[in-house]
Amino acid sequence: MASPKMLPLLLLATSLLLSCGLLVSADYAPMTLTVVNNCPYPVWPGIQANSGHDVLEGGGFFLPALSHKSFPAPAHPWSGRIWARTGCTGAGAQLHCATGDCGGRLQCGGLGGAAPATLAQVNLHHGNDQTSYGVSVVDGFNVGLSVTPHEGRGNCPVLACRRNLTETCPGELQLRSPAGSVLACKSGCEAFRTDELCCRNMYNSPRTCRASKYSEFFKRECPQAFTYAHDSPSLTHECAAPRELKVIFCH
């Protein structure tokens, strides 16, 4: 126990840490993340946290058709992405997927998914307990999805890319199975690997990174989604403290 002489110093140190943002109280309301498979086939959701954030649910799991899995969201700031892996085979900890594969693992453990894959991007408990979310086809498309908040305060719209783009994907962007069926739709960057389409090197700025005819295809089909690196959302939101955030595949 600290001596009476030390208590003023401890209180002063605590006050300084709080004022500098170095000592933070996790007082966010409980929140649930729910991943729903509305597809008529199984998917294997992958979860990748941004650097320094917790790996949730081991980074991946199996989800049968027409089922869901709910788990507690972190009670502190967290950001990352969620996607569906499809056409998977394997046993035990090994899993190899036709789309969205993460190094041949069932639990991605921090690894991202191989393109093309539709992404739900999530940022929890930032600012005044705000939750930001969006749908991205910057890395291409494999499964339609929506992000749906429940019981949040403020402007909390459903954001989605619901169209099955494998049916309308331009031929040069199609990822096909050995049997010839279209599995996914590549981005222009993934298909052609040019600096301009990938918004890298001299094209890595809002001024030089521009929409292409390929990103415009995705924007026509899914106007709410991010379609290239410096795209701007068509529908903004400011959603505080939702009780639940659902990522729904094939919705």
mmCIF file of C-alpha atoms in Angstrom:
data_model
loop_
_atom_site.group_PDB
_atom_site.id
_atom_site.type_symbol
_atom_site.label_atom_id
_atom_site.label_comp_id
_atom_site.label_asym_id
_atom_site.label_seq_id
_atom_site.Cartn_x
_atom_site.Cartn_y
_atom_site.Cartn_z
ATOM 1 C CA MET A 1 0.000 0.000 0.000
ATOM 2 C CA ALA A 2 1.297 3.476 -0.851
ATOM 3 C CA SER A 3 2.258 5.715 2.040
ATOM 4 C CA PRO A 4 0.206 8.877 2.709
ATOM 5 C CA LYS A 5 3.107 10.942 1.361
ATOM 6 C CA MET A 6 3.029 9.022 -1.948
ATOM 7 C CA LEU A 7 -0.734 9.332 -2.580
ATOM 8 C CA PRO A 8 -0.624 12.920 -3.968
ATOM 9 C CA LEU A 9 2.150 11.863 -6.378
ATOM 10 C CA LEU A 10 0.161 8.813 -7.532
ATOM 11 C CA LEU A 11 -2.965 10.906 -8.064
ATOM 12 C CA LEU A 12 -0.954 13.482 -10.020
ATOM 13 C CA ALA A 13 0.599 10.752 -12.212
ATOM 14 C CA THR A 14 -2.812 9.204 -12.907
ATOM 15 C CA SER A 15 -4.239 12.619 -13.818
ATOM 16 C CA LEU A 16 -1.375 13.256 -16.251
ATOM 17 C CA LEU A 17 -1.798 9.847 -17.896
ATOM 18 C CA LEU A 18 -5.526 10.420 -18.349
ATOM 19 C CA SER A 19 -4.979 13.885 -19.792
ATOM 20 C CA CYS A 20 -2.455 12.461 -22.277
ATOM 21 C CA GLY A 21 -4.747 9.627 -23.321
ATOM 22 C CA LEU A 22 -2.325 6.996 -22.022
ATOM 23 C CA LEU A 23 -4.675 5.534 -19.448
ATOM 24 C CA VAL A 24 -8.090 4.770 -20.899
ATOM 25 C CA SER A 25 -11.145 3.358 -19.204
ATOM 26 C CA ALA A 26 -12.984 0.737 -21.289
ATOM 27 C CA ASP A 27 -16.530 1.875 -20.576
ATOM 28 C CA TYR A 28 -18.135 1.007 -23.917
ATOM 29 C CA ALA A 29 -21.554 -0.629 -23.890
ATOM 30 C CA PRO A 30 -21.655 -4.368 -24.702
ATOM 31 C CA MET A 31 -21.820 -5.087 -28.417
ATOM 32 C CA THR A 32 -22.301 -8.261 -30.440
ATOM 33 C CA LEU A 33 -20.830 -9.147 -33.815
ATOM 34 C CA THR A 34 -22.950 -11.590 -35.829
ATOM 35 C CA VAL A 35 -21.900 -13.252 -39.082
ATOM 36 C CA VAL A 36 -24.818 -14.667 -41.071
ATOM 37 C CA ASN A 37 -24.589 -17.118 -43.964
ATOM 38 C CA ASN A 38 -27.716 -16.543 -46.032
ATOM 39 C CA CYS A 39 -26.182 -18.441 -48.965
ATOM 40 C CA PRO A 40 -27.532 -21.837 -50.102
ATOM 41 C CA TYR A 41 -24.013 -23.255 -49.631
ATOM 42 C CA PRO A 42 -21.481 -23.255 -46.781
ATOM 43 C CA VAL A 43 -18.943 -20.479 -46.352
ATOM 44 C CA TRP A 44 -15.888 -20.147 -44.136
ATOM 45 C CA PRO A 45 -15.779 -16.535 -42.855
ATOM 46 C CA GLY A 46 -12.353 -14.988 -42.402
ATOM 47 C CA ILE A 47 -11.577 -12.156 -39.977
ATOM 48 C CA GLN A 48 -8.418 -10.058 -40.185
ATOM 49 C CA ALA A 49 -7.746 -7.440 -37.525
ATOM 50 C CA ASN A 50 -5.739 -4.361 -38.383
ATOM 51 C CA SER A 51 -2.219 -4.231 -36.976
ATOM 52 C CA GLY A 52 -2.112 -4.285 -33.168
ATOM 53 C CA HIS A 53 -5.740 -5.348 -32.729
ATOM 54 C CA ASP A 54 -7.145 -8.594 -31.341
ATOM 55 C CA VAL A 55 -7.629 -11.637 -33.579
ATOM 56 C CA LEU A 56 -11.325 -12.529 -33.198
ATOM 57 C CA GLU A 57 -12.580 -16.123 -33.214
ATOM 58 C CA GLY A 58 -9.157 -17.373 -34.266
ATOM 59 C CA GLY A 59 -9.526 -15.444 -37.516
ATOM 60 C CA GLY A 60 -11.920 -17.891 -39.188
ATOM 61 C CA PHE A 61 -14.524 -20.633 -38.828
ATOM 62 C CA PHE A 62 -17.035 -22.820 -40.693
ATOM 63 C CA LEU A 63 -20.567 -21.554 -41.225
ATOM 64 C CA PRO A 64 -23.158 -23.902 -42.779
ATOM 65 C CA ALA A 65 -25.775 -22.648 -45.220
ATOM 66 C CA LEU A 66 -28.580 -20.596 -43.641
ATOM 67 C CA SER A 67 -26.889 -20.295 -40.249
ATOM 68 C CA HIS A 68 -25.166 -17.665 -38.132
ATOM 69 C CA LYS A 69 -22.530 -17.205 -35.448
ATOM 70 C CA SER A 70 -22.578 -14.453 -32.805
ATOM 71 C CA PHE A 71 -19.715 -13.440 -30.510
ATOM 72 C CA PRO A 72 -18.888 -10.481 -28.257
ATOM 73 C CA ALA A 73 -17.219 -7.533 -29.926
ATOM 74 C CA PRO A 74 -14.102 -6.150 -28.232
ATOM 75 C CA ALA A 75 -14.919 -3.641 -25.484
ATOM 76 C CA HIS A 76 -12.138 -1.364 -26.755
ATOM 77 C CA PRO A 77 -11.361 0.219 -30.147
ATOM 78 C CA TRP A 78 -11.015 -2.423 -32.885
ATOM 79 C CA SER A 79 -10.830 -2.393 -36.652
ATOM 80 C CA GLY A 80 -10.525 -5.043 -39.317
ATOM 81 C CA ARG A 81 -12.230 -6.845 -42.167
ATOM 82 C CA ILE A 82 -14.529 -9.829 -42.589
ATOM 83 C CA TRP A 83 -15.009 -11.849 -45.775
ATOM 84 C CA ALA A 84 -16.377 -15.180 -47.004
ATOM 85 C CA ARG A 85 -14.221 -18.043 -48.224
ATOM 86 C CA THR A 86 -15.940 -20.355 -50.692
ATOM 87 C CA GLY A 87 -15.342 -23.710 -52.336
ATOM 88 C CA CYS A 88 -13.195 -24.941 -49.448
ATOM 89 C CA THR A 89 -11.806 -28.418 -48.816
ATOM 90 C CA GLY A 90 -9.560 -29.718 -46.073
ATOM 91 C CA ALA A 91 -9.369 -31.402 -42.708
ATOM 92 C CA GLY A 92 -8.420 -30.239 -39.230
ATOM 93 C CA ALA A 93 -6.546 -26.956 -39.248
ATOM 94 C CA GLN A 94 -5.899 -27.100 -42.994
ATOM 95 C CA LEU A 95 -8.343 -25.545 -45.423
ATOM 96 C CA HIS A 96 -7.877 -24.666 -49.090
ATOM 97 C CA CYS A 97 -10.473 -22.396 -50.656
ATOM 98 C CA ALA A 98 -11.325 -21.493 -54.230
ATOM 99 C CA THR A 99 -11.893 -17.851 -53.166
ATOM 100 C CA GLY A 100 -10.737 -15.834 -50.147
ATOM 101 C CA ASP A 101 -8.109 -18.386 -49.057
ATOM 102 C CA CYS A 102 -5.825 -17.340 -46.164
ATOM 103 C CA GLY A 103 -2.706 -19.436 -46.516
ATOM 104 C CA GLY A 104 -4.459 -22.801 -46.458
ATOM 105 C CA ARG A 105 -5.738 -22.404 -42.891
ATOM 106 C CA LEU A 106 -9.124 -22.831 -41.245
ATOM 107 C CA GLN A 107 -8.283 -20.109 -38.704
ATOM 108 C CA CYS A 108 -6.586 -17.266 -40.536
ATOM 109 C CA GLY A 109 -4.830 -16.110 -37.350
ATOM 110 C CA GLY A 110 -4.231 -12.572 -38.615
ATOM 111 C CA LEU A 111 -3.713 -13.360 -42.306
ATOM 112 C CA GLY A 112 -5.794 -11.661 -44.986
ATOM 113 C CA GLY A 113 -7.769 -13.371 -47.713
ATOM 114 C CA ALA A 114 -6.628 -13.861 -51.288
ATOM 115 C CA ALA A 115 -8.254 -11.624 -53.873
ATOM 116 C CA PRO A 116 -10.824 -11.525 -55.301
ATOM 117 C CA ALA A 117 -13.053 -11.292 -52.230
ATOM 118 C CA THR A 118 -15.820 -8.933 -51.100
ATOM 119 C CA LEU A 119 -14.888 -7.263 -47.799
ATOM 120 C CA ALA A 120 -16.888 -5.928 -44.877
ATOM 121 C CA GLN A 121 -14.720 -3.253 -43.241
ATOM 122 C CA VAL A 122 -15.426 -2.464 -39.600
ATOM 123 C CA ASN A 123 -14.096 0.141 -37.146
ATOM 124 C CA LEU A 124 -15.527 -0.120 -33.614
ATOM 125 C CA HIS A 125 -15.466 2.277 -30.628
ATOM 126 C CA HIS A 126 -13.674 5.234 -32.164
ATOM 127 C CA GLY A 127 -14.313 8.839 -31.185
ATOM 128 C CA ASN A 128 -17.467 9.120 -29.073
ATOM 129 C CA ASP A 129 -18.139 5.352 -29.310
ATOM 130 C CA GLN A 130 -18.743 5.596 -33.037
ATOM 131 C CA THR A 131 -18.934 2.515 -35.251
ATOM 132 C CA SER A 132 -17.895 2.892 -38.883
ATOM 133 C CA TYR A 133 -18.452 0.180 -41.475
ATOM 134 C CA GLY A 134 -18.529 -0.323 -45.209
ATOM 135 C CA VAL A 135 -18.423 -2.771 -48.094
ATOM 136 C CA SER A 136 -15.379 -2.928 -50.360
ATOM 137 C CA VAL A 137 -14.900 -4.530 -53.760
ATOM 138 C CA VAL A 138 -11.495 -2.885 -54.185
ATOM 139 C CA ASP A 139 -10.061 -6.429 -54.053
ATOM 140 C CA GLY A 140 -12.813 -7.812 -56.297
ATOM 141 C CA PHE A 141 -16.008 -9.740 -55.578
ATOM 142 C CA ASN A 142 -16.814 -13.301 -54.583
ATOM 143 C CA VAL A 143 -20.041 -13.145 -52.506
ATOM 144 C CA GLY A 144 -22.682 -10.455 -52.043
ATOM 145 C CA LEU A 145 -22.900 -9.073 -48.502
ATOM 146 C CA SER A 146 -24.469 -6.424 -46.335
ATOM 147 C CA VAL A 147 -23.454 -4.766 -43.056
ATOM 148 C CA THR A 148 -26.433 -4.092 -40.801
ATOM 149 C CA PRO A 149 -26.278 -2.228 -37.452
ATOM 150 C CA HIS A 150 -28.999 -2.698 -34.837
ATOM 151 C CA GLU A 151 -30.119 -0.244 -32.139
ATOM 152 C CA GLY A 152 -27.475 2.373 -32.812
ATOM 153 C CA ARG A 153 -27.874 6.116 -32.295
ATOM 154 C CA GLY A 154 -27.728 8.575 -35.164
ATOM 155 C CA ASN A 155 -27.484 7.741 -38.855
ATOM 156 C CA CYS A 156 -27.047 3.951 -39.106
ATOM 157 C CA PRO A 157 -27.899 2.781 -42.652
ATOM 158 C CA VAL A 158 -27.536 -0.735 -44.027
ATOM 159 C CA LEU A 159 -24.622 -0.792 -46.486
ATOM 160 C CA ALA A 160 -24.464 -3.562 -49.064
ATOM 161 C CA CYS A 161 -23.305 -5.047 -52.344
ATOM 162 C CA ARG A 162 -26.164 -7.480 -52.958
ATOM 163 C CA ARG A 163 -25.884 -8.208 -56.673
ATOM 164 C CA ASN A 164 -24.273 -11.479 -57.741
ATOM 165 C CA LEU A 165 -21.506 -10.006 -59.862
ATOM 166 C CA THR A 166 -20.308 -13.409 -61.033
ATOM 167 C CA GLU A 167 -23.290 -13.291 -63.416
ATOM 168 C CA THR A 168 -22.360 -9.932 -64.988
ATOM 169 C CA CYS A 169 -18.562 -9.858 -64.553
ATOM 170 C CA PRO A 170 -16.667 -8.820 -67.716
ATOM 171 C CA GLY A 171 -14.816 -11.721 -69.300
ATOM 172 C CA GLU A 172 -11.360 -10.271 -68.652
ATOM 173 C CA LEU A 173 -12.100 -10.042 -64.913
ATOM 174 C CA GLN A 174 -13.594 -13.506 -64.418
ATOM 175 C CA LEU A 175 -11.953 -16.030 -62.089
ATOM 176 C CA ARG A 176 -13.007 -19.439 -63.363
ATOM 177 C CA SER A 177 -12.884 -22.928 -61.896
ATOM 178 C CA PRO A 178 -11.131 -25.755 -63.774
ATOM 179 C CA ALA A 179 -14.611 -26.774 -64.961
ATOM 180 C CA GLY A 180 -15.199 -23.303 -66.393
ATOM 181 C CA SER A 181 -17.750 -21.822 -63.974
ATOM 182 C CA VAL A 182 -17.235 -18.231 -62.798
ATOM 183 C CA LEU A 183 -16.160 -18.271 -59.150
ATOM 184 C CA ALA A 184 -15.449 -14.585 -58.600
ATOM 185 C CA CYS A 185 -14.850 -11.238 -60.300
ATOM 186 C CA LYS A 186 -11.369 -9.735 -60.148
ATOM 187 C CA SER A 187 -10.613 -6.059 -59.748
ATOM 188 C CA GLY A 188 -8.794 -4.327 -62.581
ATOM 189 C CA CYS A 189 -5.710 -4.252 -60.359
ATOM 190 C CA GLU A 190 -5.824 -8.001 -59.717
ATOM 191 C CA ALA A 191 -6.411 -8.772 -63.390
ATOM 192 C CA PHE A 192 -3.766 -6.507 -64.966
ATOM 193 C CA ARG A 193 -1.353 -5.505 -62.146
ATOM 194 C CA THR A 194 -0.604 -2.029 -63.502
ATOM 195 C CA ASP A 195 0.412 0.859 -61.258
ATOM 196 C CA GLU A 196 -2.469 2.968 -62.558
ATOM 197 C CA LEU A 197 -5.173 0.374 -61.861
ATOM 198 C CA CYS A 198 -3.599 -0.545 -58.506
ATOM 199 C CA CYS A 199 -3.164 3.108 -57.419
ATOM 200 C CA ARG A 200 0.472 2.625 -56.464
ATOM 201 C CA ASN A 201 3.757 4.514 -56.990
ATOM 202 C CA MET A 202 3.002 7.763 -58.886
ATOM 203 C CA TYR A 203 -0.751 6.929 -58.819
ATOM 204 C CA ASN A 204 -0.939 6.571 -55.020
ATOM 205 C CA SER A 205 -2.778 9.801 -54.167
ATOM 206 C CA PRO A 206 -6.365 11.079 -54.369
ATOM 207 C CA ARG A 207 -5.286 13.321 -57.276
ATOM 208 C CA THR A 208 -3.734 10.587 -59.434
ATOM 209 C CA CYS A 209 -5.732 7.511 -58.332
ATOM 210 C CA ARG A 210 -8.825 7.633 -60.526
ATOM 211 C CA ALA A 211 -11.799 5.444 -61.350
ATOM 212 C CA SER A 212 -11.297 3.085 -64.292
ATOM 213 C CA LYS A 213 -13.779 1.344 -66.562
ATOM 214 C CA TYR A 214 -13.352 -1.697 -64.307
ATOM 215 C CA SER A 215 -14.082 0.127 -61.040
ATOM 216 C CA GLU A 216 -17.004 1.836 -62.784
ATOM 217 C CA PHE A 217 -18.485 -1.604 -63.541
ATOM 218 C CA PHE A 218 -18.397 -2.405 -59.815
ATOM 219 C CA LYS A 219 -19.830 1.026 -58.925
ATOM 220 C CA ARG A 220 -22.768 0.576 -61.316
ATOM 221 C CA GLU A 221 -23.561 -2.816 -59.792
ATOM 222 C CA CYS A 222 -22.853 -1.865 -56.169
ATOM 223 C CA PRO A 223 -23.080 1.929 -55.772
ATOM 224 C CA GLN A 224 -22.648 1.806 -51.963
ATOM 225 C CA ALA A 225 -19.337 -0.095 -52.123
ATOM 226 C CA PHE A 226 -15.781 1.214 -52.279
ATOM 227 C CA THR A 227 -14.515 0.266 -55.741
ATOM 228 C CA TYR A 228 -10.915 1.572 -55.882
ATOM 229 C CA ALA A 229 -8.303 2.706 -53.384
ATOM 230 C CA HIS A 230 -9.294 6.393 -53.141
ATOM 231 C CA ASP A 231 -13.007 5.978 -53.819
ATOM 232 C CA SER A 232 -15.472 8.042 -51.772
ATOM 233 C CA PRO A 233 -18.547 6.456 -50.186
ATOM 234 C CA SER A 234 -21.871 7.332 -51.797
ATOM 235 C CA LEU A 235 -23.732 6.964 -48.490
ATOM 236 C CA THR A 236 -22.205 8.408 -45.308
ATOM 237 C CA HIS A 237 -23.139 7.438 -41.786
ATOM 238 C CA GLU A 238 -22.513 8.400 -38.172
ATOM 239 C CA CYS A 239 -23.617 5.486 -36.026
ATOM 240 C CA ALA A 240 -22.995 5.503 -32.270
ATOM 241 C CA ALA A 241 -23.037 2.504 -29.934
ATOM 242 C CA PRO A 242 -25.038 -0.096 -31.879
ATOM 243 C CA ARG A 243 -25.989 -3.123 -29.789
ATOM 244 C CA GLU A 244 -25.212 -5.486 -32.676
ATOM 245 C CA LEU A 245 -23.446 -5.362 -36.039
ATOM 246 C CA LYS A 246 -24.369 -8.052 -38.573
ATOM 247 C CA VAL A 247 -22.351 -9.071 -41.616
ATOM 248 C CA ILE A 248 -24.700 -11.046 -43.860
ATOM 249 C CA PHE A 249 -23.469 -13.025 -46.865
ATOM 250 C CA CYS A 250 -25.790 -13.509 -49.883
ATOM 251 C CA HIS A 251 -28.119 -10.764 -48.627
#
